[in-house]
Each structure stands twice: as structure tokens, then as C-alpha cells.
Coordinates of N, CA, C and O and ligand atoms in Angstrom, one line a residue:
M26 N -11.3 -17.6 15.3 CA -9.9 -17.3 14.9 C -9.3 -16.1 16.0 O -10.4 -15.4 16.3
Y27 N -8.3 -16.9 16.3 CA -7.8 -16.0 17.9 C -7.2 -14.6 17.0 O -7.1 -13.7 17.6
I28 N -6.2 -15.1 15.9 CA -5.6 -13.7 15.0 C -6.4 -13.4 14.0 O -6.7 -14.1 13.1
Q29 N -6.9 -12.0 14.1 CA -7.8 -11.5 12.6 C -6.8 -10.8 12.0 O -5.8 -9.8 11.9
D30 N -7.3 -10.4 10.6 CA -6.3 -9.7 9.6 C -6.4 -8.7 9.9 O -5.5 -7.8 9.6
K31 N -7.1 -8.0 10.9 CA -7.4 -6.3 11.2 C -5.5 -6.5 12.2 O -5.6 -5.1 12.3
D32 N -5.5 -7.7 12.7 CA -4.2 -7.3 13.7 C -2.9 -7.7 12.8 O -1.8 -7.1 13.6
V33 N -2.7 -7.4 11.6 CA -1.7 -7.5 10.6 C -1.8 -6.6 9.7 O -0.6 -6.0 10.0
V34 N -2.8 -5.8 9.3 CA -2.8 -5.2 8.0 C -2.5 -3.7 8.6 O -2.8 -3.1 9.8
G35 N -1.0 -3.5 7.9 CA -0.5 -2.2 8.2 C 0.2 -2.0 9.6 O 0.8 -0.8 9.8
K36 N 0.3 -3.1 10.4 CA 1.3 -3.0 11.6 C 2.5 -3.4 11.3 O 2.6 -4.7 10.4
Q37 N 3.4 -3.4 12.2 CA 4.6 -4.3 12.0 C 4.1 -5.6 12.2 O 3.2 -5.9 13.4
T38 N 4.9 -6.6 11.7 CA 5.1 -7.8 11.9 C 5.3 -8.6 13.5 O 6.2 -7.4 13.9
L39 N 4.9 -9.3 13.7 CA 5.7 -9.5 15.2 C 7.0 -10.3 15.1 O 7.8 -9.8 16.3
Y40 N 7.2 -10.4 14.1 CA 8.7 -11.1 14.0 C 9.4 -9.0 14.0 O 10.8 -9.4 14.5
E41 N 8.5 -8.6 13.1 CA 9.5 -7.2 12.7 C 9.8 -6.5 14.4 O 10.8 -5.8 15.0
I42 N 8.5 -6.6 15.4 CA 8.7 -6.1 16.6 C 10.0 -7.2 17.6 O 10.6 -6.2 17.9
L43 N 10.1 -8.5 17.2 CA 11.5 -8.6 18.2 C 12.1 -9.1 17.3 O 13.4 -9.3 17.4
G44 N 12.5 -8.1 15.8 CA 13.8 -7.9 15.1 C 14.1 -9.8 14.9 O 15.1 -9.8 14.3
L45 N 13.0 -10.6 14.5 CA 13.5 -11.6 14.0 C 12.9 -12.2 12.6 O 12.0 -11.1 12.2
A46 N 13.8 -12.9 12.0 CA 13.4 -13.5 10.4 C 12.3 -14.4 10.9 O 12.1 -15.1 11.8
Q47 N 11.1 -14.8 9.4 CA 10.1 -15.6 10.1 C 10.3 -16.8 10.2 O 9.4 -17.5 10.7
D48 N 11.7 -17.2 9.6 CA 11.8 -18.6 10.2 C 12.8 -19.1 11.2 O 13.3 -20.0 11.3
C49 N 12.4 -18.3 12.2 CA 13.2 -18.2 13.2 C 12.9 -19.2 14.0 O 12.0 -20.0 14.1
Q50 N 14.2 -20.0 14.9 CA 14.2 -21.0 16.0 C 13.6 -20.3 17.2 O 13.8 -18.8 17.6
D51 N 12.8 -21.2 17.8 CA 12.6 -20.9 19.4 C 13.4 -20.4 20.2 O 13.2 -19.5 20.6
H52 N 14.7 -20.8 20.3 CA 15.7 -20.4 21.1 C 15.8 -19.0 20.8 O 16.5 -18.3 21.5
E53 N 15.8 -18.4 19.5 CA 16.3 -17.0 19.0 C 14.9 -16.1 19.5 O 15.3 -15.2 19.7
I54 N 13.6 -16.9 19.2 CA 12.8 -16.2 19.9 C 12.8 -15.3 21.3 O 12.5 -14.4 22.1
R55 N 13.2 -16.5 22.3 CA 13.6 -16.4 23.5 C 14.8 -15.7 24.2 O 14.7 -14.6 24.6
N56 N 15.3 -15.3 23.2 CA 16.7 -14.6 23.0 C 16.3 -13.0 23.3 O 16.6 -12.6 23.7
A57 N 15.6 -13.2 21.7 CA 15.2 -11.7 21.6 C 14.1 -10.9 22.3 O 14.7 -10.0 22.7
Y58 N 13.5 -11.6 23.0 CA 12.7 -11.5 23.7 C 13.2 -10.9 25.5 O 13.0 -9.9 25.6
K59 N 14.1 -11.6 25.8 CA 14.9 -11.0 27.0 C 15.5 -10.3 26.9 O 15.5 -9.3 27.3
K60 N 16.5 -9.7 25.5 CA 17.3 -9.1 25.1 C 16.2 -7.4 25.0 O 16.9 -6.6 25.4
L61 N 15.2 -7.8 24.5 CA 14.3 -6.5 24.4 C 13.7 -6.0 25.4 O 13.7 -5.1 25.6
L62 N 13.4 -6.9 26.2 CA 12.9 -6.8 27.4 C 13.8 -5.8 28.7 O 13.7 -4.8 29.3
L63 N 15.3 -6.5 28.5 CA 16.4 -5.5 29.2 C 16.5 -4.1 28.7 O 16.8 -3.2 29.6
Q64 N 16.3 -3.9 27.2 CA 16.4 -2.9 26.8 C 15.5 -1.7 26.9 O 15.5 -0.5 26.9
N65 N 13.9 -2.1 27.6 CA 12.8 -1.5 27.3 C 12.5 -1.1 28.8 O 11.8 -2.2 29.4
H66 N 12.5 -0.3 29.7 CA 12.4 -0.1 31.1 C 11.0 0.3 31.2 O 10.8 1.4 30.5
P67 N 10.2 -0.4 32.2 CA 9.0 0.1 32.3 C 8.5 1.2 33.3 O 7.5 1.6 33.2
D68 N 9.5 1.8 33.6 CA 9.3 2.5 34.6 C 9.1 4.4 34.0 O 9.3 5.1 35.3
K69 N 9.5 4.3 33.1 CA 10.1 5.2 32.6 C 8.6 6.3 31.7 O 8.0 7.0 32.4
N70 N 8.3 6.3 30.9 CA 6.9 6.7 30.2 C 5.9 5.6 29.5 O 6.1 4.7 29.4
G71 N 4.8 6.4 28.9 CA 3.9 5.5 28.7 C 3.9 4.4 27.4 O 3.7 3.1 26.8
D72 N 5.1 5.5 26.5 CA 5.4 5.2 25.2 C 5.9 3.5 25.4 O 6.0 2.8 24.8
E73 N 6.8 3.6 26.5 CA 7.9 2.2 26.6 C 6.8 1.2 27.5 O 7.1 -0.1 27.0
I74 N 5.8 1.5 28.0 CA 5.0 0.7 28.4 C 4.3 0.0 26.9 O 4.2 -1.3 27.5
I75 N 3.7 0.6 26.5 CA 2.9 -0.1 25.1 C 3.8 -0.6 24.3 O 3.7 -1.9 23.8
R76 N 5.4 -0.2 24.3 CA 6.2 -1.2 24.0 C 6.1 -2.3 24.5 O 6.6 -3.7 24.0
I77 N 6.7 -2.3 25.7 CA 6.5 -3.4 26.4 C 5.5 -4.8 26.4 O 5.5 -5.9 26.3
N78 N 4.5 -3.9 26.4 CA 3.1 -4.8 25.9 C 3.0 -5.6 24.8 O 2.7 -6.6 24.4
E79 N 3.6 -4.9 23.6 CA 3.9 -5.0 22.0 C 5.1 -6.5 22.1 O 4.7 -7.9 21.5
I80 N 6.3 -6.1 22.8 CA 7.2 -7.1 23.0 C 6.4 -8.6 23.6 O 6.8 -9.9 23.2
Q81 N 5.8 -8.5 24.6 CA 5.0 -9.7 25.6 C 4.3 -10.2 24.5 O 4.0 -11.6 24.6
N82 N 3.4 -9.5 23.9 CA 2.6 -10.3 23.1 C 3.1 -10.9 21.5 O 2.6 -11.6 21.5
A83 N 3.9 -10.2 21.2 CA 4.5 -10.5 20.0 C 5.1 -12.1 20.6 O 5.1 -13.6 19.7
Y84 N 6.0 -11.9 21.7 CA 6.3 -13.5 22.3 C 5.6 -14.8 22.7 O 5.7 -15.7 22.3
K85 N 4.5 -14.1 23.1 CA 3.6 -14.7 23.8 C 2.8 -16.0 22.3 O 2.5 -17.2 22.5
I86 N 2.6 -15.1 21.2 CA 2.1 -16.1 20.0 C 3.0 -16.6 19.8 O 3.0 -17.6 19.1
L87 N 4.7 -16.0 19.1 CA 5.6 -16.7 18.4 C 5.7 -18.1 19.2 O 6.4 -18.9 18.6
I88 N 5.8 -18.1 20.3 CA 6.6 -18.8 21.3 C 5.7 -20.1 21.3 O 5.8 -21.3 21.8
D89 N 4.4 -19.7 21.3 CA 3.4 -21.4 21.0 C 2.9 -21.4 19.6 O 2.4 -20.7 19.0
P90 N 3.5 -22.5 19.6 CA 3.5 -23.5 18.1 C 2.1 -23.3 17.5 O 2.0 -22.7 16.3
K91 N 1.1 -23.4 18.0 CA -0.4 -23.4 17.3 C -0.7 -21.9 17.0 O -1.3 -21.4 16.2
K92 N -0.3 -21.0 18.0 CA -0.8 -19.7 17.8 C 0.4 -18.7 16.9 O 0.0 -18.2 15.7
K93 N 1.6 -19.4 16.7 CA 2.6 -19.1 15.6 C 2.2 -19.4 14.1 O 1.8 -18.6 13.8
K94 N 1.4 -20.7 14.5 CA 1.2 -21.2 12.8 C -0.3 -20.3 12.5 O -0.2 -20.0 11.2
E95 N -1.1 -19.9 13.4 CA -1.8 -19.4 12.9 C -1.5 -17.3 12.9 O -2.5 -17.5 11.6
Y96 N -0.9 -17.5 13.1 CA -0.2 -16.0 13.0 C 0.3 -16.0 11.6 O -0.1 -15.4 10.7
D97 N 0.8 -16.9 11.1 CA 1.8 -17.2 10.2 C 0.7 -17.3 8.9 O 0.9 -16.5 7.7
E98 N -0.3 -17.8 9.1 CA -1.1 -18.3 8.2 C -2.1 -17.0 7.9 O -2.1 -16.6 6.5
T99 N -2.4 -16.0 9.1 CA -3.3 -15.0 8.8 C -2.4 -13.8 7.9 O -2.9 -13.0 7.0
L100 N -1.0 -13.8 8.4 CA 0.1 -13.0 7.8 C 0.1 -13.4 6.3 O 0.1 -12.3 5.5
E101 N 0.2 -14.6 6.0 CA 0.4 -14.9 4.8 C -0.8 -14.4 4.0 O -1.1 -13.7 2.7
R102 N -2.1 -14.6 4.1 CA -3.1 -14.6 3.4 C -3.5 -13.3 3.5 O -3.8 -12.7 2.3
T103 N -2.8 -12.6 4.5 CA -3.1 -10.9 4.4 C -2.3 -10.3 3.5 O -3.0 -9.4 2.6
F104 N -1.2 -10.6 2.9 CA -0.2 -10.2 2.3 C -0.8 -11.0 0.8 O -0.7 -9.9 -0.1
Q105 N -1.4 -11.7 0.9 CA -2.2 -12.2 -0.3 C -3.2 -11.0 -1.1 O -3.5 -10.9 -2.2
K106 N -4.1 -11.2 0.2 CA -5.3 -10.1 0.1 C -4.6 -8.5 -0.3 O -5.8 -7.7 -1.0
Q107 N -3.8 -8.4 0.3 CA -3.2 -7.0 0.0 C -2.8 -6.8 -1.4 O -2.0 -5.9 -1.4
G108 N -2.5 -7.9 -2.1 CA -2.0 -7.8 -3.1 C 0.0 -7.6 -3.1 O 0.6 -6.8 -3.7
F109 N 0.1 -7.8 -2.2 CA 1.3 -7.7 -1.3 C 1.3 -6.5 -1.4 O 2.8 -5.7 -1.7
D110 N 1.0 -5.6 -0.6 CA 0.9 -4.1 -0.7 C 0.8 -3.8 0.9 O 0.3 -2.7 1.1
I111 N 1.1 -4.4 1.7 CA 0.6 -4.1 2.8 C 1.4 -3.0 3.4 O 0.7 -2.4 4.5
Y112 N 2.2 -2.9 3.5 CA 3.3 -1.3 3.6 C 3.2 -0.2 2.7 O 3.7 0.7 2.7
G113 N 2.5 -0.3 1.9 CA 2.3 0.7 0.6 C 2.7 1.0 -0.6 O 3.2 1.4 -1.1
E114 N 4.2 -0.7 -0.2 CA 5.3 -0.4 -1.4 C 4.9 -2.0 -1.6 O 5.0 -2.9 -1.2
G115 N 4.6 -2.0 -3.1 CA 4.2 -3.5 -3.5 C 5.7 -4.2 -3.6 O 6.5 -3.2 -3.6
L116 N 5.4 -5.5 -3.3 CA 6.5 -6.1 -3.0 C 7.3 -6.5 -4.6 O 6.7 -6.8 -5.3
D117 N 8.9 -6.5 -4.7 CA 9.3 -6.8 -5.6 C 9.2 -8.2 -5.4 O 9.3 -9.4 -5.1
E118 N 9.4 -8.9 -7.2 CA 9.0 -10.1 -7.2 C 10.7 -10.9 -7.8 O 11.1 -10.3 -8.7
Y119 N 11.0 -12.0 -7.0 CA 12.0 -12.4 -7.8 C 12.0 -14.1 -8.1 O 10.9 -14.5 -7.5
D120 N 13.1 -14.6 -8.5 CA 12.8 -16.2 -8.9 C 13.8 -17.0 -8.1 O 14.6 -16.7 -8.0
L121 N 13.2 -17.8 -7.6 CA 14.0 -18.6 -7.1 C 15.7 -18.8 -7.6 O 16.4 -19.3 -7.0
N122 N 15.1 -19.0 -9.2 CA 16.6 -19.2 -9.8 C 17.4 -18.4 -9.4 O 18.8 -18.5 -10.0
D123 N 17.0 -17.1 -9.2 CA 18.5 -16.0 -8.8 C 19.0 -16.2 -7.4 O 19.7 -15.6 -6.9
F124 N 18.6 -17.2 -6.6 CA 19.2 -17.5 -5.6 C 20.2 -18.1 -5.7 O 20.7 -19.6 -6.4
N125 N 21.0 -18.4 -4.7 CA 22.1 -19.3 -4.4 C 21.7 -20.7 -4.1 O 21.3 -20.3 -2.6
E126 N 21.9 -21.7 -4.0 CA 21.6 -23.1 -3.4 C 22.6 -23.4 -2.6 O 23.7 -23.5 -2.9
A127 N 22.7 -23.6 -1.3 CA 23.4 -24.1 -0.5 C 22.9 -25.2 0.7 O 21.9 -25.5 0.5
E128 N 23.8 -26.0 1.3 CA 23.3 -26.9 2.3 C 24.0 -26.4 3.4 O 24.6 -26.1 4.1
T129 N 23.0 -26.7 4.6 CA 23.5 -26.1 6.0 C 24.1 -27.7 6.7 O 24.2 -28.3 5.7
E130 N 24.5 -27.0 7.7 CA 25.3 -28.0 8.2 C 24.5 -29.4 9.0 O 25.0 -30.3 9.0
E131 N 23.4 -29.4 8.8 CA 22.6 -30.2 9.3 C 22.2 -30.7 7.8 O 21.1 -32.0 8.1
G132 N 22.4 -30.2 6.7 CA 21.9 -30.7 5.6 C 21.0 -30.8 5.1 O 20.3 -31.4 3.7
E133 N 20.4 -29.3 5.6 CA 19.1 -29.1 4.9 C 19.3 -28.1 3.7 O 20.5 -27.1 3.9
L134 N 18.7 -28.3 2.3 CA 18.8 -27.5 1.0 C 18.2 -26.1 1.6 O 17.0 -25.8 2.4
I135 N 19.1 -24.8 1.4 CA 18.7 -23.5 1.9 C 18.9 -22.8 0.3 O 19.7 -23.0 -0.6
W136 N 18.3 -21.5 0.3 CA 18.6 -21.0 -1.0 C 18.3 -19.5 -0.7 O 18.1 -18.6 0.5
T137 N 19.8 -18.9 -0.9 CA 20.0 -17.3 -0.2 C 20.2 -16.2 -1.2 O 20.6 -16.7 -2.5
R138 N 20.0 -15.1 -0.8 CA 20.5 -13.9 -1.9 C 20.7 -12.8 -1.3 O 20.1 -12.7 0.0
D139 N 21.4 -12.2 -1.6 CA 21.8 -10.5 -0.9 C 20.7 -10.1 -0.9 O 19.9 -9.9 -1.9
C140 N 20.4 -9.1 0.4 CA 19.1 -8.0 0.2 C 18.9 -7.2 -0.8 O 20.1 -6.4 -1.1
P141 N 18.3 -6.9 -1.9 CA 18.4 -6.0 -2.7 C 17.9 -4.2 -2.1 O 18.5 -3.6 -2.8
R142 N 17.6 -4.4 -0.7 CA 17.5 -3.1 -0.3 C 19.1 -2.2 0.3 O 19.8 -1.3 0.2
C143 N 19.2 -3.4 1.5 CA 20.3 -3.1 2.6 C 21.5 -4.0 1.9 O 22.3 -3.4 2.6
Q144 N 21.2 -4.7 0.9 CA 22.6 -5.5 0.2 C 23.5 -6.2 1.4 O 24.3 -6.6 1.1
A145 N 22.6 -6.6 2.3 CA 23.3 -7.6 3.3 C 23.9 -8.6 2.5 O 22.3 -9.1 1.9
E146 N 24.8 -9.3 2.5 CA 24.8 -10.8 2.2 C 24.0 -11.9 2.7 O 24.1 -12.4 3.7
N147 N 23.7 -12.4 1.4 CA 22.7 -13.7 1.5 C 21.6 -13.6 3.1 O 21.5 -14.4 3.8
S148 N 21.1 -12.3 3.1 CA 20.1 -12.2 4.3 C 18.6 -12.5 3.9 O 17.8 -12.5 4.7
M149 N 18.4 -13.0 2.9 CA 17.3 -13.5 2.1 C 17.3 -14.7 2.1 O 18.1 -15.6 1.4
I150 N 16.5 -15.9 2.9 CA 17.0 -17.1 3.3 C 15.4 -18.0 3.0 O 14.9 -17.6 3.8
I151 N 15.7 -19.0 2.2 CA 14.7 -19.6 2.0 C 14.9 -21.2 2.3 O 16.0 -21.8 1.6
S152 N 14.1 -22.0 3.1 CA 14.6 -23.2 3.5 C 13.9 -24.2 2.7 O 12.9 -23.5 2.1
E153 N 14.1 -25.2 2.1 CA 13.5 -26.4 1.8 C 12.3 -26.5 2.3 O 11.2 -27.0 1.7
A154 N 12.3 -26.5 3.4 CA 10.8 -27.0 4.2 C 9.8 -26.1 4.3 O 8.7 -26.3 4.1
S155 N 10.0 -24.3 4.2 CA 9.2 -23.5 3.8 C 8.5 -24.0 2.5 O 7.8 -23.2 2.4
L156 N 9.7 -24.0 1.6 CA 8.9 -24.1 0.4 C 7.7 -25.3 0.2 O 6.8 -25.0 -0.2
E157 N 8.3 -26.6 0.9 CA 7.1 -27.2 0.7 C 6.1 -27.2 1.7 O 5.1 -27.6 1.0
H158 N 6.3 -26.9 2.5 CA 4.8 -26.1 3.7 C 4.1 -25.4 2.5 O 2.9 -25.3 2.9
N159 N 4.7 -24.4 1.6 CA 3.9 -23.5 0.8 C 3.2 -24.4 0.1 O 2.1 -24.1 -0.3
I160 N 3.9 -25.3 -0.7 CA 3.4 -26.0 -1.7 C 2.2 -26.6 -1.5 O 0.6 -26.3 -1.6
A161 N 2.3 -27.3 0.1 CA 1.3 -28.2 0.9 C 0.0 -27.1 1.2 O -1.1 -27.3 1.3
N162 N 0.6 -26.0 1.3 CA -1.1 -24.8 1.9 C -1.3 -24.1 0.5 O -2.5 -23.1 1.1
S163 N -0.8 -24.6 -0.6 CA -1.0 -23.5 -1.7 C -2.1 -24.8 -2.9 O -2.1 -25.8 -2.8
H164 N -3.0 -23.7 -2.9 CA -4.0 -24.5 -4.2 C -3.8 -24.3 -5.7 O -4.9 -24.2 -6.4
D165 N -2.8 -23.6 -5.8 CA -2.3 -23.2 -7.3 C -2.0 -24.4 -8.3 O -1.5 -25.3 -7.8
E166 N -2.4 -24.5 -9.6 CA -2.6 -25.6 -10.4 C -1.7 -25.7 -11.1 O -1.3 -26.4 -12.1
T167 N -1.2 -23.8 -11.5 CA -0.1 -24.2 -12.4 C 1.4 -24.6 -12.6 O 1.9 -24.5 -13.4
G168 N 1.4 -25.0 -11.3 CA 2.5 -25.3 -11.1 C 3.7 -24.8 -10.6 O 4.8 -24.5 -10.4
S169 N 3.1 -23.1 -10.4 CA 3.9 -22.0 -9.9 C 3.4 -21.6 -8.9 O 2.6 -21.6 -8.4
Y170 N 4.5 -21.6 -7.9 CA 4.1 -21.3 -6.3 C 4.8 -19.5 -5.8 O 5.8 -19.6 -6.9
A171 N 4.5 -18.7 -4.8 CA 5.4 -17.7 -4.8 C 5.5 -17.8 -3.2 O 4.3 -18.6 -2.4
I172 N 6.4 -17.7 -2.4 CA 6.6 -17.4 -1.2 C 7.1 -15.9 -1.2 O 7.9 -15.2 -1.7
I173 N 6.6 -15.8 0.4 CA 7.0 -14.3 0.9 C 8.3 -14.5 1.9 O 8.2 -15.2 2.8
V174 N 9.6 -13.6 1.5 CA 10.5 -13.7 1.9 C 11.0 -12.8 2.8 O 10.6 -11.1 2.0
Q175 N 11.6 -12.6 4.0 CA 12.0 -11.2 5.0 C 13.8 -11.1 4.8 O 14.0 -12.3 5.1
C176 N 14.3 -10.0 4.7 CA 15.6 -9.7 5.2 C 15.9 -9.9 6.2 O 14.7 -9.4 7.1
E177 N 16.7 -10.9 6.7 CA 16.9 -10.9 8.1 C 18.0 -9.6 8.9 O 18.0 -9.3 10.1
S178 N 18.1 -8.8 8.0 CA 18.7 -7.6 8.3 C 18.2 -6.2 8.0 O 17.7 -5.5 9.7
C179 N 17.6 -6.2 7.4 CA 16.5 -4.9 7.4 C 14.9 -5.1 7.5 O 14.5 -4.3 7.3
S180 N 14.2 -6.2 7.5 CA 13.0 -6.7 7.3 C 12.4 -6.3 5.8 O 11.1 -6.4 6.4
L181 N 13.3 -6.1 4.9 CA 12.2 -5.9 3.8 C 11.8 -7.3 3.6 O 12.3 -8.1 3.2
W182 N 10.4 -7.4 2.6 CA 9.6 -8.6 2.3 C 10.2 -8.4 0.8 O 9.9 -7.3 0.1
I183 N 10.7 -9.9 0.2 CA 9.9 -9.6 -1.2 C 9.3 -11.2 -1.7 O 9.2 -11.8 -0.6
K184 N 8.9 -10.9 -2.7 CA 8.2 -12.5 -3.2 C 9.1 -13.2 -4.3 O 9.6 -12.5 -4.9
V185 N 8.9 -14.2 -3.9 CA 9.9 -15.4 -5.0 C 9.2 -16.1 -5.5 O 8.0 -17.1 -4.8
K186 N 9.0 -16.1 -6.9 CA 8.2 -17.6 -7.6 C 9.2 -18.8 -7.7 O 10.3 -18.9 -7.7
Y187 N 8.7 -19.7 -7.6 CA 8.9 -20.9 -8.0 C 8.1 -21.9 -8.2 O 7.0 -21.9 -8.5
Y188 N 9.1 -23.4 -8.8 CA 8.0 -24.2 -9.4 C 8.2 -25.3 -8.6 O 9.2 -25.7 -8.1
D189 N 7.2 -26.3 -8.4 CA 7.8 -27.5 -7.7 C 8.0 -28.5 -8.9 O 7.3 -29.1 -10.0
T190 N 9.3 -29.1 -8.9 CA 9.7 -29.6 -9.2 C 9.9 -30.8 -9.4 O 10.1 -31.8 -10.2
E191 N 8.7 -31.6 -8.5 CA 8.8 -32.9 -8.1 C 7.9 -33.6 -9.4 O 6.9 -32.8 -9.9
Ligands
LIG22 ZN1 17.8 -6.0 3.9

């Protein structure tokens, strides 16, 4: 395993380091990386060099589909193992029924809700694809699933329960 649980526990996620949501697109990863590199100049002090190393490492993993998948799985597994308590505060649980169903311009179904912490509008976004991916990777036989979602604005994680309606 390239990425281990210890790389994830109690640390900022790579998404948080780059200021991204977990379902971000490749171009968003590239843009965030470039922007952060411009903001952090390596000529100043040790802290900034460490920061740049973090940014570069996060970028290298997230831009590589294989490594990103492995990282996402490690992240998910770690959250589950930690009882959703990775940052010392248990994740609040929500129901997908509390989300607003909408359709993107590309015709994909998404579910959104306002963030319970920072109140940003529709900043919690779940795509149909991520729900299906989650079901495919879950071995729950009760028909109930949980997915972890991050606020695009303040990086708060919540847990969302849903059922496979098919
Ligand atoms: Zn928020």
C-alpha cells in the first residue's frame, strides 16, 4: 500500500491542504495547486518550505487517478475505523432526504444542502455517481448506506445516510 492509515489520521486531508472538495475535477486540482504555489514562496522560512512540500505532495497524489483512488479509499476507511471521529469531533449525521435534489447542466442528478456550520448555501454536494460508487464499495446488507460529505466552503465533514432505492 502506497498510502497508509497513519498518513490520514488526525491530519489535514489532501483536499483541505489544496482547499478542494472531495469530488473536485482535475482542472480544479491544477488551478488550486498553481494558486497555492504562487501564494507560498520558498525563499522565506522553514515553515513555508514545509507548506510547499505538503502542497506538492497533495497535488502529486490527487492528480494521479490511481493514487487518488487509493487515497480516497484510505480516507474513507480511516473515517469508518475512527467512528467518524478523526478530528476529535464526531460527524453529525444527516439523511439524504434532507437534501435538495437538483440536476446539473450535464444532466447529472445531485443533492445539495446548506452547511450546518458555516451556513454556506448548497455547499454540501453529493453526486449520483458518488452514491453509486459508494454502494458498489459497500458490503452493507441492510440496504442502508452512509457517505461522507465535505462542505465546499468550510471543509466540515458530515455523514449522510441513504438507501439504495433500486
Ligand atoms: Zn461549511
